Coordinates of N, CA and C in Angstrom, one line a residue:
M31 N 9.7 -59.4 9.5 CA 9.3 -58.4 10.5 C 10.0 -57.4 11.2
R32 N 11.2 -58.2 10.4 CA 12.3 -57.2 10.8 C 12.7 -55.9 10.5
W33 N 12.4 -56.0 9.2 CA 12.5 -54.9 8.3 C 11.3 -53.5 9.1
L34 N 10.2 -53.9 9.7 CA 9.3 -52.8 10.0 C 9.9 -52.4 11.6
R35 N 10.9 -53.0 12.2 CA 11.7 -52.1 13.3 C 12.9 -51.2 12.5
S36 N 13.6 -51.5 11.5 CA 14.8 -50.9 11.1 C 14.3 -49.5 11.3
R37 N 15.6 -48.7 11.2 CA 15.8 -47.0 11.2 C 16.0 -46.3 10.0
R38 N 16.7 -47.4 8.9 CA 17.2 -46.9 7.8 C 16.3 -45.9 7.4
G39 N 16.6 -45.0 6.5 CA 15.9 -44.0 5.7 C 15.1 -43.3 6.5
G40 N 14.7 -43.2 8.1 CA 14.1 -42.4 8.4 C 14.3 -40.8 8.2
A41 N 15.7 -41.0 8.1 CA 16.0 -38.9 8.0 C 15.7 -38.5 6.6
I42 N 15.8 -39.4 5.6 CA 15.3 -39.3 4.3 C 13.6 -38.5 4.6
V43 N 13.2 -39.6 4.8 CA 11.4 -39.3 5.0 C 11.1 -38.1 5.7
E44 N 11.9 -37.8 6.8 CA 11.7 -36.6 7.8 C 12.3 -35.2 7.3
T45 N 13.2 -35.4 6.2 CA 13.4 -34.3 5.0 C 12.8 -34.0 4.3
A46 N 11.7 -35.4 3.3 CA 11.0 -35.1 2.6 C 9.8 -34.3 2.9
V47 N 9.4 -34.6 4.1 CA 8.2 -33.8 4.6 C 8.7 -32.7 5.2
M48 N 9.7 -32.1 5.8 CA 9.7 -30.7 6.4 C 10.5 -29.7 5.3
V49 N 10.8 -30.3 3.9 CA 11.4 -28.9 3.2 C 10.1 -28.7 2.7
P50 N 9.2 -28.7 1.8 CA 8.0 -28.4 1.3 C 7.7 -26.9 2.4
V51 N 7.4 -27.6 3.9 CA 6.7 -26.9 4.5 C 7.9 -25.8 4.9
L52 N 9.4 -26.0 5.0 CA 10.0 -25.0 5.4 C 10.7 -23.6 4.0
I53 N 10.3 -24.6 3.0 CA 10.6 -23.9 1.7 C 8.9 -23.0 1.7
I54 N 7.6 -23.1 2.1 CA 6.5 -22.4 2.1 C 6.9 -21.4 3.2
L55 N 7.2 -21.7 4.1 CA 7.6 -21.0 5.5 C 8.4 -19.3 5.0
M56 N 9.4 -19.7 4.1 CA 10.8 -18.9 3.6 C 9.9 -18.0 3.0
V57 N 9.3 -18.7 1.9 CA 8.5 -17.4 0.8 C 7.7 -16.5 1.6
G58 N 6.8 -17.3 2.6 CA 5.9 -16.7 3.3 C 6.5 -15.6 3.6
I59 N 7.4 -15.3 4.5 CA 8.1 -14.4 5.5 C 8.5 -13.3 4.0
V60 N 8.9 -14.0 3.0 CA 9.8 -12.9 2.4 C 8.4 -12.0 1.4
Q61 N 7.1 -12.6 1.6 CA 5.9 -12.0 0.7 C 5.4 -11.3 1.8
V62 N 5.4 -11.3 3.1 CA 5.0 -10.6 3.9 C 5.9 -9.3 3.9
G63 N 7.3 -9.5 3.9 CA 8.1 -8.6 3.8 C 7.6 -7.4 2.5
A64 N 7.7 -8.2 1.8 CA 7.4 -7.1 0.3 C 6.1 -6.7 0.7
L65 N 5.1 -6.9 1.3 CA 4.1 -6.4 1.4 C 3.9 -5.2 2.3
V66 N 4.7 -5.5 3.6 CA 4.7 -4.4 4.3 C 5.7 -3.4 3.4
N67 N 6.6 -3.7 2.8 CA 7.2 -2.4 2.3 C 6.3 -1.6 1.0
V68 N 5.5 -2.2 0.4 CA 4.4 -1.8 -0.5 C 3.4 -1.1 0.2
K69 N 3.4 -1.6 1.4 CA 2.0 -0.6 2.5 C 2.7 0.6 2.6
L70 N 4.1 0.5 3.2 CA 4.9 2.0 3.4 C 5.2 2.8 2.5
V71 N 5.0 2.3 1.3 CA 5.5 3.4 0.4 C 4.0 3.7 -0.8
V72 N 2.7 2.9 -0.8 CA 1.8 3.6 -0.6 C 1.3 4.8 0.3
S73 N 1.7 4.2 1.8 CA 1.5 5.2 2.5 C 2.3 6.7 2.3
E74 N 3.4 6.5 2.3 CA 4.1 7.1 1.7 C 3.5 8.5 0.5
A75 N 3.2 7.6 -0.3 CA 2.7 8.7 -1.7 C 1.3 9.4 -1.4
A76 N 0.9 8.7 -0.6 CA -0.6 9.3 0.2 C -0.2 10.8 0.8
R77 N 0.7 10.6 2.0 CA 1.1 11.7 2.5 C 1.7 12.8 1.5
E78 N 2.7 12.2 0.6 CA 3.3 13.2 -0.4 C 2.4 14.0 -1.0
A79 N 1.5 13.0 -1.3 CA 0.2 13.8 -2.8 C -0.4 14.9 -1.8
A80 N -0.8 14.7 -0.6 CA -1.7 15.4 0.0 C -0.9 16.7 0.4
R81 N 0.0 16.3 0.9 CA 1.0 17.5 1.2 C 1.7 18.6 -0.3
E82 N 1.4 17.9 -1.3 CA 1.6 18.8 -2.3 C 0.7 19.8 -2.5
Y83 N -0.9 19.0 -2.7 CA -1.8 19.7 -2.8 C -2.4 20.4 -2.0
A84 N -1.9 20.4 -0.7 CA -2.4 21.2 0.4 C -1.5 22.6 0.2
T85 N 0.0 22.3 -0.2 CA 0.7 23.7 -0.1 C 0.5 24.4 -1.6
Y86 N 0.6 23.6 -2.6 CA 0.1 24.3 -4.1 C -1.3 25.0 -4.2
A87 N -2.7 24.0 -3.8 CA -3.7 25.0 -4.0 C -4.4 26.0 -3.0
G88 N -3.4 26.4 -2.2 CA -4.3 27.1 -1.3 C -4.7 28.4 -2.4
E89 N -4.9 29.2 -3.2 CA -5.9 29.9 -3.9 C -7.1 29.9 -4.3
T90 N -7.3 28.5 -4.3 CA -8.6 28.1 -5.1 C -9.9 28.0 -3.7
G91 N -10.8 28.6 -4.1 CA -11.8 28.6 -3.1 C -12.2 27.5 -2.5
K92 N -13.2 27.4 -1.2 CA -13.7 26.5 -0.6 C -14.8 25.7 -1.2
G93 N -14.2 24.7 -1.0 CA -14.9 23.4 -2.0 C -14.7 23.1 -3.5
Q94 N -13.4 23.9 -3.7 CA -13.2 23.4 -5.3 C -12.2 23.0 -5.7
L95 N -12.1 21.8 -6.4 CA -10.1 21.8 -7.3 C -9.8 22.4 -7.4
C96 N -8.6 22.1 -7.4 CA -7.4 22.8 -8.0 C -7.0 22.5 -9.2
P97 N -7.0 22.4 -10.5 CA -6.3 21.6 -11.6 C -4.9 21.4 -11.7
E98 N -4.3 22.6 -11.1 CA -2.7 21.8 -11.4 C -2.3 21.0 -10.2
G99 N -2.7 21.8 -8.8 CA -2.5 21.1 -7.6 C -3.0 19.6 -8.0
L100 N -4.5 19.3 -8.7 CA -4.3 18.1 -8.7 C -3.7 17.4 -9.4
A101 N -3.1 17.9 -10.4 CA -2.4 17.2 -11.5 C -0.7 16.9 -10.8
R102 N 0.0 18.3 -10.0 CA 1.0 18.1 -9.3 C 0.9 16.6 -7.9
A103 N -0.2 16.4 -7.4 CA -0.5 16.0 -6.7 C -0.8 14.4 -7.1
T104 N -1.0 14.1 -8.0 CA -0.8 12.8 -9.0 C 0.2 12.6 -9.6
S105 N 0.7 13.4 -9.9 CA 2.5 13.5 -10.3 C 3.2 12.6 -9.4
R106 N 3.0 13.6 -7.8 CA 4.2 13.0 -7.2 C 3.8 11.3 -6.4
A107 N 2.2 11.5 -6.4 CA 2.3 10.1 -6.0 C 2.6 9.0 -7.0
A108 N 2.5 8.8 -8.4 CA 2.7 8.4 -9.0 C 4.3 8.2 -9.2
D109 N 5.0 9.1 -9.0 CA 6.4 9.3 -9.1 C 7.0 8.2 -7.7
I110 N 6.4 8.3 -6.6 CA 6.8 7.7 -5.5 C 6.0 6.4 -5.8
V111 N 5.0 5.8 -5.9 CA 4.7 4.4 -6.6 C 5.3 3.5 -7.6
S112 N 5.8 4.2 -8.2 CA 6.9 4.1 -9.6 C 8.1 3.1 -8.9
S113 N 8.3 3.4 -7.5 CA 9.5 3.1 -6.9 C 9.4 1.5 -6.6
I114 N 7.8 0.9 -6.5 CA 7.7 -0.4 -6.3 C 7.9 -1.2 -7.1
P115 N 8.7 -2.4 -6.8 CA 9.4 -3.1 -8.0 C 8.3 -4.2 -8.4
Y116 N 7.3 -4.2 -8.0 CA 6.2 -5.1 -8.6 C 5.3 -4.9 -9.2
G117 N 4.8 -5.5 -10.4 CA 3.9 -4.8 -11.1 C 2.8 -5.0 -10.5
G118 N 2.0 -3.8 -10.3 CA 0.4 -3.7 -9.6 C -0.1 -2.6 -10.4
G119 N -1.6 -2.5 -10.1 CA -2.1 -1.5 -10.6 C -2.1 -0.4 -9.5
F120 N -2.5 0.8 -9.8 CA -2.4 1.7 -9.1 C -3.9 3.0 -9.2
E121 N -4.1 3.3 -8.1 CA -5.5 4.3 -8.4 C -5.1 5.5 -7.3
F122 N -5.6 6.4 -7.9 CA -5.5 7.8 -6.7 C -6.9 8.5 -6.8
E123 N -7.0 8.8 -5.6 CA -8.5 9.9 -5.1 C -8.3 11.3 -4.4
L124 N -8.4 12.2 -4.6 CA -8.4 13.6 -4.0 C -9.6 14.1 -3.8
S125 N -9.7 14.4 -2.4 CA -11.2 15.2 -2.4 C -11.3 16.5 -1.2
V126 N -12.0 17.6 -1.3 CA -11.9 18.5 -0.4 C -13.2 18.5 -0.4
P127 N -13.5 19.4 1.2 CA -14.6 19.0 2.0 C -15.5 20.4 0.9
P128 N -16.8 20.3 1.1 CA -17.6 21.3 0.3 C -17.6 22.7 0.9
K129 N -18.2 23.7 0.5 CA -17.9 25.2 0.7 C -18.6 25.1 1.8
N130 N -19.7 24.5 2.5 CA -20.1 24.8 3.8 C -19.7 24.4 5.2
R131 N -18.5 23.6 4.9 CA -17.7 23.1 6.0 C -16.8 23.7 6.6
P132 N -16.7 24.2 7.8 CA -15.7 25.0 8.2 C -13.9 24.7 7.5
D133 N -13.7 23.5 7.8 CA -12.6 23.2 7.6 C -11.8 23.3 6.3
E134 N -10.1 23.1 6.2 CA -9.8 23.4 4.7 C -8.7 22.4 4.6
T135 N -9.2 21.1 4.6 CA -8.6 19.8 4.6 C -8.3 19.2 3.0
V136 N -7.7 18.7 3.3 CA -7.3 18.0 1.7 C -7.4 15.9 2.1
T137 N -8.2 15.1 1.5 CA -7.9 14.1 1.9 C -7.5 13.5 0.3
V138 N -6.4 12.3 0.3 CA -6.1 11.9 -0.5 C -6.1 10.2 0.1
K139 N -6.2 9.3 -1.0 CA -6.4 7.9 -0.8 C -5.9 7.2 -2.0
V140 N -4.6 6.6 -1.8 CA -4.1 5.9 -3.0 C -4.1 4.3 -2.6
C141 N -4.6 3.6 -3.7 CA -4.4 2.4 -3.5 C -3.8 1.5 -4.4
Y142 N -2.9 0.8 -4.1 CA -2.4 -0.7 -4.9 C -2.3 -1.7 -5.3
A143 N -2.7 -2.5 -6.0 CA -3.0 -4.1 -6.2 C -1.4 -4.7 -6.3
C144 N -1.0 -5.0 -5.3 CA 0.2 -5.8 -5.4 C 0.1 -7.6 -5.2
P145 N 0.8 -8.0 -6.2 CA 0.7 -9.5 -6.3 C 1.3 -10.1 -5.9
V146 N 0.5 -11.2 -5.0 CA 0.6 -12.0 -3.8 C 1.1 -13.4 -4.4
F147 N 2.0 -14.4 -3.5 CA 3.0 -15.4 -4.5 C 2.2 -16.8 -3.5
V148 N 1.8 -16.5 -2.2 CA 1.1 -17.0 -1.3 C -0.1 -17.0 -0.7
P149 N -0.9 -17.4 -0.6 CA -2.4 -17.8 -0.8 C -2.5 -16.9 0.9
G150 N -3.4 -16.1 0.9 CA -3.7 -15.7 2.8 C -3.0 -15.3 3.0
I151 N -1.7 -14.5 2.4 CA -0.9 -13.8 3.2 C -1.2 -12.5 3.3
G152 N -2.0 -11.7 2.3 CA -1.9 -10.4 2.0 C -3.2 -9.9 3.2
R153 N -4.0 -11.0 4.1 CA -4.8 -10.8 5.2 C -3.9 -10.0 6.2
L154 N -2.6 -10.5 6.4 CA -2.2 -10.1 7.4 C -1.6 -8.4 7.5
V155 N -1.6 -7.8 6.0 CA -0.8 -6.5 6.1 C -2.1 -5.4 5.5
S156 N -3.1 -6.3 4.6 CA -3.9 -5.4 4.2 C -5.3 -5.3 4.8
D157 N -5.9 -3.9 5.1 CA -7.4 -3.6 6.1 C -8.1 -3.9 5.1
S158 N -8.0 -4.0 3.7 CA -9.1 -4.2 2.7 C -9.6 -5.3 2.0
P159 N -10.4 -6.1 1.9 CA -10.5 -7.2 1.4 C -11.0 -7.9 0.5
V160 N -10.8 -6.4 -0.9 CA -10.8 -6.4 -2.1 C -9.8 -7.4 -2.2
W161 N -9.8 -8.0 -3.1 CA -8.9 -9.0 -4.0 C -9.3 -9.3 -5.2
E162 N -7.9 -8.8 -5.9 CA -8.0 -8.7 -7.8 C -7.3 -9.7 -8.3
G163 N -7.9 -10.8 -8.4 CA -7.1 -12.0 -8.8 C -6.4 -12.4 -7.8
N164 N -4.6 -12.7 -8.0 CA -3.8 -13.0 -7.6 C -3.4 -12.0 -6.6
S165 N -3.8 -10.8 -6.1 CA -3.6 -9.6 -5.7 C -4.0 -9.3 -4.7
V166 N -3.2 -8.2 -3.3 CA -4.4 -7.7 -2.8 C -4.1 -6.4 -2.9
V167 N -5.5 -5.4 -2.5 CA -5.5 -3.8 -2.7 C -4.5 -3.4 -1.5
L168 N -3.4 -2.7 -1.1 CA -3.1 -2.3 -0.2 C -3.3 -0.6 0.0
T169 N -4.0 0.1 0.6 CA -4.4 1.8 0.4 C -3.6 2.3 1.5
G170 N -3.3 3.5 1.4 CA -2.7 5.0 1.8 C -3.9 5.8 1.8
R171 N -4.1 6.3 2.8 CA -4.7 7.5 3.1 C -3.9 8.8 3.7
A172 N -4.2 10.0 3.3 CA -3.4 11.0 4.1 C -4.8 12.4 4.1
I173 N -4.5 13.0 5.2 CA -5.6 14.4 5.5 C -4.7 15.2 6.0
F174 N -4.5 16.5 4.8 CA -3.7 17.5 5.2 C -4.3 18.9 5.1
N175 N -3.9 20.0 6.2 CA -4.9 20.8 6.3 C -4.4 22.2 5.1
R176 N -5.2 22.7 4.5 CA -4.6 23.2 3.2 C -4.1 24.7 4.0
E177 N -3.1 25.2 3.0 CA -2.1 26.4 3.4 C -2.6 27.5 2.9
I178 N -3.7 28.8 3.0 CA -4.0 29.7 2.5 C -3.5 30.4 2.6
R179 N -3.0 31.2 1.1 CA -1.7 32.1 0.9 C -2.6 33.3 0.7
D180 N -2.0 34.2 1.4 CA -2.9 35.9 1.2 C -2.0 36.5 -0.1
V181 N -2.6 36.6 -1.3 CA -2.0 36.6 -2.8 C -1.5 38.2 -2.7
A182 N -2.3 39.0 -2.0 CA -1.7 40.4 -2.0 C -0.3 40.7 -1.3
R183 N -0.6 39.9 -0.2 CA 1.0 39.6 0.4 C 2.0 39.1 -0.4
G184 N 2.1 37.8 -1.2 CA 2.9 37.1 -2.1 C 3.1 36.1 -1.2

């Protein structure tokens, strides 16, 4: 019964219990930081693509998409999203209001499927419940007013 009161080896047991918990905690902190970074980059890509389309596609009529402006906006968003160091899927969506609406806005939505290593971490930074395998979909949206240029003035 003397061995039951012995304190020898207690530090090793405490270390063996705490090290996995600390490792998971540290990996989780790194994962949250990476997801916040991706969320900021995706939001910036949507903002820049909307700005690019709004300034370039001013000559098109109401409710019509400008193919050149769409190509430039998609290219701009792809350039910004390509700076994300994690492999993931990229989706781009651009819309303009129909002809009968008085506003001249352009709306851009950029989605990026970012891989997640720690389960449940994606729910802290994502507003979307969409999961694709081992990744979480992060979305950025931007709305800009179109600039209407007078072609006669230049």
